[in-house]
mmCIF file of C-alpha atoms and ligand atoms in Angstrom:
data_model
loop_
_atom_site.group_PDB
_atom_site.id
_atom_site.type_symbol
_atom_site.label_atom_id
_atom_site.label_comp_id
_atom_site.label_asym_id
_atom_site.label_seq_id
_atom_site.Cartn_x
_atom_site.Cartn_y
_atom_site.Cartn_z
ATOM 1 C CA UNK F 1 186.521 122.285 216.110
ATOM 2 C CA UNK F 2 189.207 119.881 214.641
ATOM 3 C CA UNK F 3 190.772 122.919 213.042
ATOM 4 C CA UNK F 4 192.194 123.891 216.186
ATOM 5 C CA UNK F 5 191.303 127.128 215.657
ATOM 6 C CA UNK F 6 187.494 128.294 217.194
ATOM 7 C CA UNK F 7 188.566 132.295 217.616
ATOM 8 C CA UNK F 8 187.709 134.856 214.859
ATOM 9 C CA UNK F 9 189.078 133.480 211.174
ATOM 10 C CA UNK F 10 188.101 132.359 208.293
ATOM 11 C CA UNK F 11 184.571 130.752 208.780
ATOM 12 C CA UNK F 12 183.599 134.516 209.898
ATOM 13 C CA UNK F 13 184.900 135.632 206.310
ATOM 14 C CA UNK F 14 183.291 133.325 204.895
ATOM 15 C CA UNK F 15 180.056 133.841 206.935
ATOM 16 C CA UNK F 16 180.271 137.849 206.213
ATOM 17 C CA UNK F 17 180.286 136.764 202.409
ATOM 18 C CA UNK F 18 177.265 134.632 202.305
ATOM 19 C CA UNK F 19 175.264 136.944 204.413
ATOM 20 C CA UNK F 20 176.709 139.693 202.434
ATOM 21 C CA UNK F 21 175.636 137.336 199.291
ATOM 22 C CA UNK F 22 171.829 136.806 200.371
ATOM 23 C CA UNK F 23 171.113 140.637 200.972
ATOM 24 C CA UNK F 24 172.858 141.960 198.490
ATOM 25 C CA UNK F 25 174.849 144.559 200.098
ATOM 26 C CA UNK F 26 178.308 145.579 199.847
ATOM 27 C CA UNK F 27 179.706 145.088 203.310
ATOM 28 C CA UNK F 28 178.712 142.655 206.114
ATOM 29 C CA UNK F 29 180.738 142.515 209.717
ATOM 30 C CA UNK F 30 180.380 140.015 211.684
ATOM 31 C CA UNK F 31 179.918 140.320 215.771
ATOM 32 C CA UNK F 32 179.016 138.842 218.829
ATOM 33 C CA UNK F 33 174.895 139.886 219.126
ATOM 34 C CA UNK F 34 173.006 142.298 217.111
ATOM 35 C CA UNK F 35 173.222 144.599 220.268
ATOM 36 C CA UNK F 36 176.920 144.695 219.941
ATOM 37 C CA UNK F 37 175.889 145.628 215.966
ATOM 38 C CA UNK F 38 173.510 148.155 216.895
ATOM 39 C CA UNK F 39 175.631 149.883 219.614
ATOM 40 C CA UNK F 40 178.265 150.066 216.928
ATOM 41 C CA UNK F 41 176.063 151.056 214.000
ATOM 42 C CA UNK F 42 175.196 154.045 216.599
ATOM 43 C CA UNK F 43 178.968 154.839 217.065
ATOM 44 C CA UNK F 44 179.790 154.840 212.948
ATOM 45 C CA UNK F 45 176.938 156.616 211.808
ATOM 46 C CA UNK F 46 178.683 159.329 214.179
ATOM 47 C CA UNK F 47 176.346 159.906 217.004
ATOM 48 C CA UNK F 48 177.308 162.325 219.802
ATOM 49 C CA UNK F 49 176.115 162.718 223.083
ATOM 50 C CA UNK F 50 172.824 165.045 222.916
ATOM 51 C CA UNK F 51 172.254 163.838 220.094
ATOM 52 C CA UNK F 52 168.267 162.055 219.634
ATOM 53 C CA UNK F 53 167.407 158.710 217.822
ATOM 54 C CA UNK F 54 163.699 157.605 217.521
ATOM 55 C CA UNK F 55 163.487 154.317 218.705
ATOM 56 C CA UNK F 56 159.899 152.489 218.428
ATOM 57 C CA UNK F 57 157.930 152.206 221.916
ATOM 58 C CA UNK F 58 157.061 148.603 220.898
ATOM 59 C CA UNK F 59 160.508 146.733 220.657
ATOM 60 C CA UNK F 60 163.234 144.643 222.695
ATOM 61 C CA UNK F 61 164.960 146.625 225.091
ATOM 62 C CA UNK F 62 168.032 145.943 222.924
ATOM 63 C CA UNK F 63 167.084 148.280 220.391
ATOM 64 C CA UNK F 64 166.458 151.475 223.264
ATOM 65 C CA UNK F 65 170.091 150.269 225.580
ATOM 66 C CA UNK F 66 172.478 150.547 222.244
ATOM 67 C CA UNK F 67 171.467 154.259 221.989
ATOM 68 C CA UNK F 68 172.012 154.709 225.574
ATOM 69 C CA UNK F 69 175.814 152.897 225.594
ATOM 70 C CA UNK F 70 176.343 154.967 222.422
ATOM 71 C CA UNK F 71 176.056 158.018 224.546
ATOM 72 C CA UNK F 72 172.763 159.174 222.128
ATOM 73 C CA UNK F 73 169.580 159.991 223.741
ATOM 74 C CA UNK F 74 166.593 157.522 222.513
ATOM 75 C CA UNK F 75 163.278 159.428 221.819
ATOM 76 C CA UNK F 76 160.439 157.119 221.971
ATOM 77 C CA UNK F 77 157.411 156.955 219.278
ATOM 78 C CA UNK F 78 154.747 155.124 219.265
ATOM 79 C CA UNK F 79 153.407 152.146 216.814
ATOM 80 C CA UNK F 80 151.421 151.578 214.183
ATOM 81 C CA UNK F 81 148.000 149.509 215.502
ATOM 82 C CA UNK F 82 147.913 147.124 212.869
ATOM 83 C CA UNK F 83 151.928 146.617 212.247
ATOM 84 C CA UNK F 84 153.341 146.998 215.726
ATOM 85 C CA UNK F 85 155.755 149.288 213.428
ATOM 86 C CA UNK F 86 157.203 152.399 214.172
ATOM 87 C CA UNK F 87 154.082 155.012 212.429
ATOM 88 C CA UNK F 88 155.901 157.850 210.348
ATOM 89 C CA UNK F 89 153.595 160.006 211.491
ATOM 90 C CA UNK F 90 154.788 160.360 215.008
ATOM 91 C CA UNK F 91 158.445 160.178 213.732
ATOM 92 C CA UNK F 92 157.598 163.584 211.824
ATOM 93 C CA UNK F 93 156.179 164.945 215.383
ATOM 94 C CA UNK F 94 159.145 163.545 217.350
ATOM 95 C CA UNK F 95 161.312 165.276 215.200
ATOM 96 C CA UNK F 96 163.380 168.395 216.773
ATOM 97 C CA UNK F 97 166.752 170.022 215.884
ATOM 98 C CA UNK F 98 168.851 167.476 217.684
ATOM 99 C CA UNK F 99 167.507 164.925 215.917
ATOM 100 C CA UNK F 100 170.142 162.797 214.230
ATOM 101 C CA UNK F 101 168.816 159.468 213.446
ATOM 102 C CA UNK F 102 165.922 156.658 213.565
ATOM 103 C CA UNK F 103 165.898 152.989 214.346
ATOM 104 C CA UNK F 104 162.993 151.309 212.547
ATOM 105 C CA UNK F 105 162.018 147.734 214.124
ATOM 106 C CA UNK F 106 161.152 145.334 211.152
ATOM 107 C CA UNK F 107 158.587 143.368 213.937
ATOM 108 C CA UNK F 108 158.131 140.062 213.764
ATOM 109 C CA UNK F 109 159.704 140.350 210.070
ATOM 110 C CA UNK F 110 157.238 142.666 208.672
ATOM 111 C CA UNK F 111 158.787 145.529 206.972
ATOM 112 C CA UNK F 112 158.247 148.612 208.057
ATOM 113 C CA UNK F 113 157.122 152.036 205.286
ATOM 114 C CA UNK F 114 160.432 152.723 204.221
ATOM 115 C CA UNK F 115 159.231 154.463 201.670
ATOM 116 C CA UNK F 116 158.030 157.354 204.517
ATOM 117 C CA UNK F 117 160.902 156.698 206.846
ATOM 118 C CA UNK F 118 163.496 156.860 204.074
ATOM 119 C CA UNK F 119 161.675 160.262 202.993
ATOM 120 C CA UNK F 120 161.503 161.588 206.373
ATOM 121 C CA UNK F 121 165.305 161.077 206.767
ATOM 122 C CA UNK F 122 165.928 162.474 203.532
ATOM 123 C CA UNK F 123 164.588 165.502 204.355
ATOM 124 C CA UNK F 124 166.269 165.580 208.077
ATOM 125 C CA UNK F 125 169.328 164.338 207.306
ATOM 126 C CA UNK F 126 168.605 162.060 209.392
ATOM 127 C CA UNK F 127 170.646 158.438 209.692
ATOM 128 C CA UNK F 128 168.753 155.199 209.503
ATOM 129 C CA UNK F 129 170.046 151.961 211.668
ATOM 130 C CA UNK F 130 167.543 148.778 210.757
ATOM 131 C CA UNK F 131 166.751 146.766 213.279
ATOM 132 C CA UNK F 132 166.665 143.510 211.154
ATOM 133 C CA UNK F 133 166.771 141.198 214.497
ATOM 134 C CA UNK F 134 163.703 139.977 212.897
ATOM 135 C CA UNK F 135 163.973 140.515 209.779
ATOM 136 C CA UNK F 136 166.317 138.186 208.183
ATOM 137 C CA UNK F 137 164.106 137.079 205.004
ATOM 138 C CA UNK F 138 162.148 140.718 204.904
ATOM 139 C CA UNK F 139 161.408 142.626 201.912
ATOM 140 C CA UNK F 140 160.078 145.635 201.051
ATOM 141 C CA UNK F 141 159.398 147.071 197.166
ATOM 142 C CA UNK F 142 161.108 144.035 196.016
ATOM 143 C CA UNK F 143 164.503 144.865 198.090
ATOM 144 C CA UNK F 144 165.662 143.281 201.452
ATOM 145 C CA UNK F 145 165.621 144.686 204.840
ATOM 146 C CA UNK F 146 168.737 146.108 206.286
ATOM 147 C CA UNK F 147 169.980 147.680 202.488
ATOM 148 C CA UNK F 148 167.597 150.689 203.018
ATOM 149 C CA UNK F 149 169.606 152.014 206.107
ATOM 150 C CA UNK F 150 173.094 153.431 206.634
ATOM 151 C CA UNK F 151 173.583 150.235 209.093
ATOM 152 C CA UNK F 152 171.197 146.872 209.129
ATOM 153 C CA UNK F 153 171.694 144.693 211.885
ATOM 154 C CA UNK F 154 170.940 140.989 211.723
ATOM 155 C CA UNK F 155 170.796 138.915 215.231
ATOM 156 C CA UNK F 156 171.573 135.430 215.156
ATOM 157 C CA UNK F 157 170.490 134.381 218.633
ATOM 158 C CA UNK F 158 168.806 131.593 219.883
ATOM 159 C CA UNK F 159 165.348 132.388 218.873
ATOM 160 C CA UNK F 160 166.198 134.101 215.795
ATOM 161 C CA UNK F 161 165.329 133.092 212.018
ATOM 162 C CA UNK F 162 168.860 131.905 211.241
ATOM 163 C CA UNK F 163 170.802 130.789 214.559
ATOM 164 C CA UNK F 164 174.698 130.792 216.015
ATOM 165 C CA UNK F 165 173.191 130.296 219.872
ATOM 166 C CA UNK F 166 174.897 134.384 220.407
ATOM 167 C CA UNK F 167 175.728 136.213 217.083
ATOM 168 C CA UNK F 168 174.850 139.211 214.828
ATOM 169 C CA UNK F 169 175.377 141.181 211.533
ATOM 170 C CA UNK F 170 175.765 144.633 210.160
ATOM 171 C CA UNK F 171 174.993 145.305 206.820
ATOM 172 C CA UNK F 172 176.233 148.799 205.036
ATOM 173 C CA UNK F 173 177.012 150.011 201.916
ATOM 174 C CA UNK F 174 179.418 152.488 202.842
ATOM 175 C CA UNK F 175 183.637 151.979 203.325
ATOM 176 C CA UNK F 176 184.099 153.800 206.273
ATOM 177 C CA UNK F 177 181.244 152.764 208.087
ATOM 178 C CA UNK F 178 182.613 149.185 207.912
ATOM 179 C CA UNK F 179 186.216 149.997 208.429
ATOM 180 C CA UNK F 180 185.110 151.790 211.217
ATOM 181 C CA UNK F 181 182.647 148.846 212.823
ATOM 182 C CA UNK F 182 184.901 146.386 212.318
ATOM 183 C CA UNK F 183 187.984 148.151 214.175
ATOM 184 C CA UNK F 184 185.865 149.031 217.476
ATOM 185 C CA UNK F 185 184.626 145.497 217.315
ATOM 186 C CA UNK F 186 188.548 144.255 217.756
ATOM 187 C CA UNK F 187 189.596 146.573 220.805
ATOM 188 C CA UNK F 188 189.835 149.357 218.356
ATOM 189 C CA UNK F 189 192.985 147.901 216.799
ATOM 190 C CA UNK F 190 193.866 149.175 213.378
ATOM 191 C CA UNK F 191 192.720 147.037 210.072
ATOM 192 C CA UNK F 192 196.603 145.309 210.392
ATOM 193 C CA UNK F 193 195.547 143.367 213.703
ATOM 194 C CA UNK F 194 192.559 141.628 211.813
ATOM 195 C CA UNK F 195 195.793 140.197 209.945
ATOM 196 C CA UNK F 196 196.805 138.129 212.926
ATOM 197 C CA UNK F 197 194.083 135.718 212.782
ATOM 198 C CA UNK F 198 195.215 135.100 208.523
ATOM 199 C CA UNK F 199 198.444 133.231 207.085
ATOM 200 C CA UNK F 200 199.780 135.910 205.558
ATOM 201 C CA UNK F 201 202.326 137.007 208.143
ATOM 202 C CA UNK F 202 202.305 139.399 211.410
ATOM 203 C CA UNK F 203 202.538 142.419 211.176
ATOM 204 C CA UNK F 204 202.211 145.335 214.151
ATOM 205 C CA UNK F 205 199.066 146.530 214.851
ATOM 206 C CA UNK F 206 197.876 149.853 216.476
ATOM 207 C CA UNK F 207 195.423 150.768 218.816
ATOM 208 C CA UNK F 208 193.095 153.391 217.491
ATOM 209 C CA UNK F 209 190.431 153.936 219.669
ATOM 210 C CA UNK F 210 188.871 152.650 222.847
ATOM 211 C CA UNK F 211 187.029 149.726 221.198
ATOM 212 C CA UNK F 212 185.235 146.838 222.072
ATOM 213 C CA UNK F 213 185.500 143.274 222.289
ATOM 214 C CA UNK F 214 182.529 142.245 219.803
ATOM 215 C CA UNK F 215 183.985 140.103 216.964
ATOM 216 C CA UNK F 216 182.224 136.727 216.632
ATOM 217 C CA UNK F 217 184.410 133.423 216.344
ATOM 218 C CA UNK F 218 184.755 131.113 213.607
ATOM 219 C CA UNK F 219 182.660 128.029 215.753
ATOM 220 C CA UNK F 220 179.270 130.642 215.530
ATOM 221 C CA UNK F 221 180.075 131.594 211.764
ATOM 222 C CA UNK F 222 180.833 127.863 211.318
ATOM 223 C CA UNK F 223 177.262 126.991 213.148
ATOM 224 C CA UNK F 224 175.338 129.988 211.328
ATOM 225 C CA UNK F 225 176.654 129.427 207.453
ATOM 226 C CA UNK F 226 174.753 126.362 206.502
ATOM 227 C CA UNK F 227 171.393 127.749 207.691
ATOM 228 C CA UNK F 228 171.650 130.270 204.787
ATOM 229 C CA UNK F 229 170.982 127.145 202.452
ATOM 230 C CA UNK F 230 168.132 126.212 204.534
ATOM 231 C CA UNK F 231 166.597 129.705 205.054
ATOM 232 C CA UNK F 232 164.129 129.550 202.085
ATOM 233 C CA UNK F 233 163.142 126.376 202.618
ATOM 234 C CA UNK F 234 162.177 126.993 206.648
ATOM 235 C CA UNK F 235 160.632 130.354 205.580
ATOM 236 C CA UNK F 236 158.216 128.153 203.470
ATOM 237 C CA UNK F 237 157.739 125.171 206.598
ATOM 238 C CA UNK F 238 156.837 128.630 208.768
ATOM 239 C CA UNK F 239 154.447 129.986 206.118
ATOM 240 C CA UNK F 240 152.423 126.327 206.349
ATOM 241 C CA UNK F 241 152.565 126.738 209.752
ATOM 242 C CA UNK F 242 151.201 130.020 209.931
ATOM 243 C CA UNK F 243 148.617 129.530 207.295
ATOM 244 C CA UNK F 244 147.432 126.031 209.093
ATOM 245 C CA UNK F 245 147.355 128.931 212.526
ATOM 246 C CA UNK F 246 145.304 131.513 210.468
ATOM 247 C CA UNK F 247 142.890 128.987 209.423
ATOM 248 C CA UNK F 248 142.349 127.296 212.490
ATOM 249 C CA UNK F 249 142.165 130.942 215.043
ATOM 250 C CA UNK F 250 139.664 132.396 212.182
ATOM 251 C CA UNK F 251 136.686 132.128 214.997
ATOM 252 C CA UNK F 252 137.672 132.682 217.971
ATOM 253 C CA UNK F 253 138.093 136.032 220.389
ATOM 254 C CA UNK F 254 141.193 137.022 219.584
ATOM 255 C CA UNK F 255 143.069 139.114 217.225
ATOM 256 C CA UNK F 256 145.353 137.487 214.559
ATOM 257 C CA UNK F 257 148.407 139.012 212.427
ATOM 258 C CA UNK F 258 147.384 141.385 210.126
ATOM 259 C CA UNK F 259 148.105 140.316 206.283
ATOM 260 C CA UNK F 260 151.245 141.762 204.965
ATOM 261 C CA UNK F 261 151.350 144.115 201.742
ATOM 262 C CA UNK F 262 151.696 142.550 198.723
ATOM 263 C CA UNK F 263 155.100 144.264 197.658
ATOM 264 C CA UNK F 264 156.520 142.780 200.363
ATOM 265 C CA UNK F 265 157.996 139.656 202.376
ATOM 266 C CA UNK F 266 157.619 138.903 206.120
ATOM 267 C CA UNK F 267 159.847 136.985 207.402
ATOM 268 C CA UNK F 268 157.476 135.021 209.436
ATOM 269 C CA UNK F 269 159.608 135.461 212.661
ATOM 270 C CA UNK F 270 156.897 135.724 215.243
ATOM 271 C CA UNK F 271 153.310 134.878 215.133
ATOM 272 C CA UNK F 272 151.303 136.614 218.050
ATOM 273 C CA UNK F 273 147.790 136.435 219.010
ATOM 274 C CA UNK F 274 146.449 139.704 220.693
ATOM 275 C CA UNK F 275 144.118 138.517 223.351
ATOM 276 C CA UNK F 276 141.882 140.826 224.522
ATOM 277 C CA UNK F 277 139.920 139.670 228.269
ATOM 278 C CA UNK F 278 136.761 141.579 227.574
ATOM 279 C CA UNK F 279 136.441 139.314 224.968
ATOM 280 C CA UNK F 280 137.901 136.150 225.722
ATOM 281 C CA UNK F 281 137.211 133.639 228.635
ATOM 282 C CA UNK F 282 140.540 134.150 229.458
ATOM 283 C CA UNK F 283 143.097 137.013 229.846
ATOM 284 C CA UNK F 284 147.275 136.529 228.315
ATOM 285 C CA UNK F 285 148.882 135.785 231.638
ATOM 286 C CA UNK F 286 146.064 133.635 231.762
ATOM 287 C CA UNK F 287 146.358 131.918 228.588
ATOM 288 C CA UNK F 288 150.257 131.886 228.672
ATOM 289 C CA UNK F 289 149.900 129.521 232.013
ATOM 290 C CA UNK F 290 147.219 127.506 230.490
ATOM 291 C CA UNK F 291 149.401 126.269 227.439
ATOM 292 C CA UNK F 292 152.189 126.390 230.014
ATOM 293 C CA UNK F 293 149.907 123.612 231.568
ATOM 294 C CA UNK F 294 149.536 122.122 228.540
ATOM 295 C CA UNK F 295 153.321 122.030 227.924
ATOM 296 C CA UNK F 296 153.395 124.441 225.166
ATOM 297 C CA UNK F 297 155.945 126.783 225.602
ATOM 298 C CA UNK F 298 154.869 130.971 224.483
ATOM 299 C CA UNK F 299 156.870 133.947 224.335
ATOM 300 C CA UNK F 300 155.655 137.937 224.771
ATOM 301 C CA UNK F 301 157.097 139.959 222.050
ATOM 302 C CA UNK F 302 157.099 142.449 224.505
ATOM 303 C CA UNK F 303 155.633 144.528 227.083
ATOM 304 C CA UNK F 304 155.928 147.707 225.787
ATOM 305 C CA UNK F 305 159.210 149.590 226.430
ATOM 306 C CA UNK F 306 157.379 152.474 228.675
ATOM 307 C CA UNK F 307 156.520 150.155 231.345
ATOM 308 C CA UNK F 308 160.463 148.881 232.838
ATOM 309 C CA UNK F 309 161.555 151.040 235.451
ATOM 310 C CA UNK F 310 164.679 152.103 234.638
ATOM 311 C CA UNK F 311 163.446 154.005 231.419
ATOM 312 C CA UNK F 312 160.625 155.753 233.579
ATOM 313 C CA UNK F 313 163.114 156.831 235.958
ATOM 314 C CA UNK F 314 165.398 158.086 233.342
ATOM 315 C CA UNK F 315 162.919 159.532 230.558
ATOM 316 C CA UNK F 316 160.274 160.128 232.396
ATOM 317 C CA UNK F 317 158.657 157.554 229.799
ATOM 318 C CA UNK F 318 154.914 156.542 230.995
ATOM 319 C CA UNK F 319 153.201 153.742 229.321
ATOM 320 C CA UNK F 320 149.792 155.872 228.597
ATOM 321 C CA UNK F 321 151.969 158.175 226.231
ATOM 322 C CA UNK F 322 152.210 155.310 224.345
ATOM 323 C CA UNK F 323 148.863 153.750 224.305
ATOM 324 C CA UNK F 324 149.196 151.587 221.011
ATOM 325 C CA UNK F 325 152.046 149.883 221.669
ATOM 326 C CA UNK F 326 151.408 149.518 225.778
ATOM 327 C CA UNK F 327 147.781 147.718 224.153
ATOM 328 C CA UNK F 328 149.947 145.739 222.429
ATOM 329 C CA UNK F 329 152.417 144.676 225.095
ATOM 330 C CA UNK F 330 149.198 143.881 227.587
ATOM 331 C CA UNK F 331 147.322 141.339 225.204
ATOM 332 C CA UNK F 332 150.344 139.708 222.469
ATOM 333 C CA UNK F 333 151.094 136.520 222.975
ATOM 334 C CA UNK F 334 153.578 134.705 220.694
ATOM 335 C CA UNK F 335 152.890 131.095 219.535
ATOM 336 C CA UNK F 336 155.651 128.356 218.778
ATOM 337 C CA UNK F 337 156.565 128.836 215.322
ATOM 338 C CA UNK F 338 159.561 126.918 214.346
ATOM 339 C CA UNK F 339 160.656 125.015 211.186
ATOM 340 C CA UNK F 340 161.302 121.795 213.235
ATOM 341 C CA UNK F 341 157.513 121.552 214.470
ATOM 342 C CA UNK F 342 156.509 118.818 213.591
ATOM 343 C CA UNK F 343 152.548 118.744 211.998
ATOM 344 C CA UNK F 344 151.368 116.955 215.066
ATOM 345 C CA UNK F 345 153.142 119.473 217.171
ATOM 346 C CA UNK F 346 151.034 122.288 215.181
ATOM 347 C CA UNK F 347 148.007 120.485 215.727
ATOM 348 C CA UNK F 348 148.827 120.252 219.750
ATOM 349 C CA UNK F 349 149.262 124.358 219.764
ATOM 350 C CA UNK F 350 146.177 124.623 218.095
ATOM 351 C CA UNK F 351 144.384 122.678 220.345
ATOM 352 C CA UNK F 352 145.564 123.707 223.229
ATOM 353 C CA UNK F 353 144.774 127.320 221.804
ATOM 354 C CA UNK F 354 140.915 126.469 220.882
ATOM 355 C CA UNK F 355 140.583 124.570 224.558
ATOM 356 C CA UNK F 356 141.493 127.627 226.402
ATOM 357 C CA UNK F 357 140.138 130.335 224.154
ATOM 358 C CA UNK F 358 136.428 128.848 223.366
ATOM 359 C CA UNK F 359 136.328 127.683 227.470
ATOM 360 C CA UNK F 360 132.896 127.912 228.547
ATOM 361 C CA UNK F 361 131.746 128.769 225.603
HETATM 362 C C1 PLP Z 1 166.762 139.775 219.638
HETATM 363 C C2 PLP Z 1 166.639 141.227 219.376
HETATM 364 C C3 PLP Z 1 167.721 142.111 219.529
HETATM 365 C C4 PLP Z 1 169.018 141.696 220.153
HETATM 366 O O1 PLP Z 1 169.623 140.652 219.499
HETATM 367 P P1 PLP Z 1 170.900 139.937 220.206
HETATM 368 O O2 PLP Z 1 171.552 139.234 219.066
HETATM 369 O O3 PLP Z 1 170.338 139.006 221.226
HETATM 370 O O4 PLP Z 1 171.733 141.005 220.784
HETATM 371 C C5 PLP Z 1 167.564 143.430 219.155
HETATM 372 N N1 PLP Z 1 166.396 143.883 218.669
HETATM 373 C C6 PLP Z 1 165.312 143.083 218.536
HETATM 374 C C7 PLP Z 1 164.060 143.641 217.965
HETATM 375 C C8 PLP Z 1 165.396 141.725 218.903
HETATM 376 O O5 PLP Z 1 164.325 140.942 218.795
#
């Protein structure tokens, strides 16, 4: 702040390099929300209108709306029972001429099969955007999320694994589709008018297209760039937490994360409980108030895209054509699952948990 200077400079640089750095990928461009970096991952991989993307059924709504703005037309799928991933076998059946793309959802940080999804695109010619809202620490085969794609897209919001309060992060190997993101997320103003916000002199700039305003300023890139430092070492608090969790929900009703593969790294984003009323005393609204009550804050990691209104009345979408994921979105339940939790706040959420799930037992 001192700087005098809190607009788009050289923290973002800086920012782009280091996240650039950690996944090991060629470009990174920084913007305002990984929504803003999907919509634009959308527009540089060269989707038209009438053109399809398969988008997960069990996702944020984030993931479905950047489609839509991009003019595309999102063609649900449903997920995979024990991943809440995207299953490669419905891709294949989803699959029709217009077909131009996929959006895979690494949930909660768990990496989806690229080795199916990158074959099925292979033999579509089919783009891949990665979600990687989750999946900032993910790995798959020994390579991180978001490098598998033509476009990965990081979010640093809020909630996320690495934070800016609003922020996001595409990742691509490829020239153009940088040059191209990183003009539409400045008005569509040519490379030159990046130049303005550098010392090395003005120069004109032109507009090239109908952009957007996306770019992220130098006080988020400034807030985000010493988390990187940090990242391993909260990915390791979160792994105590969750194995402390694991151990201590072994007996009762309720379904716990499956275990990941062992070629690969979760990044330990969300962990949810599937709770399931015919077998425990209480239902997930249910529990949610009860910790509520308890002052332990939850989240649902989400009701199944099928069920909002506006997608029903514009797809025709209907949750029971998407029974796995509208399972999922009825009974998950996501716990607290921070870095800064303290070990007596993990034993309070666990607790709180066993008092409500073993009542009247
Ligand atoms: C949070 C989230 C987004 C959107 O991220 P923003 O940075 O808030 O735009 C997109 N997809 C998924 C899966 C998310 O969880």
């Amino acid at each position: 702040m001192r700087t005098g200077w809190l607009g788009t400079g050289p923290k973002v640089a800086e920012f782009e390099k280091l996240i650039a750095e950690y996944k090991g990928v060629k470009h990174a461009i920084a913007v305002n929300s990984c929504t803003a970096g999907l919509h634009l991952s959308c527009l540089a991989v060269g989707l038209q209108p009438g053109d399809e993307v398969v988008v997960p059924a069990m996702t944020f709504c984030a993931t479905i709306n950047a489609v839509i703005h991009a003019g595309a037309t999102p063609v649900l799928v449903d997920v995979e029972p024990q991943t809440f991933n995207m299953d490669p076998e419905q891709v294949r059946q989803k699959i029709t001429a217009k077909t131009k793309a996929i959006i895979p959802v690494h949930f909660a940080g768990r990496a989806c099969n690229m080795d199916e999804l990158v074959a099925i695109a292979h033999t579509h010619d089919l783009k891949i955007i990665e979600d990687c809202a989750h999946a900032i620490e993910t790995e798959y085969h020994g390579r991180k999320a978001g490098t598998f794609g033509d476009c990965g897209v990081l979010s640093f919001y809020s909630t996320k694994n690495i934070v800016t309060g609003e922020g996001g992060m595409v990742l691509t190997g490829d020239s153009d589709i940088a040059a191209r993101i990183k003009m539409l997320a400045l008005h569509g103003m040519s490379q030159d008018a990046w130049k303005r916000f550098a010392d090395t002199g003005y120069k004109h700039y032109e507009v090239v297209e109908v952009g957007y305003k996306y770019n992220m300023m130098d006080l988020q890139a400034a807030i985000g760039m010493h988390q990187i430092g940090r990242v391993e070492s909260y990915w390791q608090r979160r792994l105590e937490i969750w194995e402390r969790y694991t151990e201590a929900f072994s007996d009762l009703p309720v379904t716990q994360p499956a275990p990941w593969s062992a070629d690969s790294r979760h990044a330990l984003h969300l962990y949810t409980l599937l709770i399931d009323p015919e077998h425990s005393p209480v239902g997930r609204d249910e529990f949610i108030m009860e910790l509520h009550r308890r002052k332990i804050g939850t989240g649902v990691h989400y009701r199944a895209i099928p069920v909002h209104p506006v997608y029903q009345q514009q797809f025709g979408w209907m949750p029971e054509d998407y029974p796995r994921a509208d399972a999922i979105g009825q009974s998950t339940v996501s716990l607290p699952l921070s870095a800064r939790l303290s070990d007596a706040d993990v034993e309070d959420v666990i607790a709180a948990t066993r008092e409500v799930l073993t009542a009247g037992r």
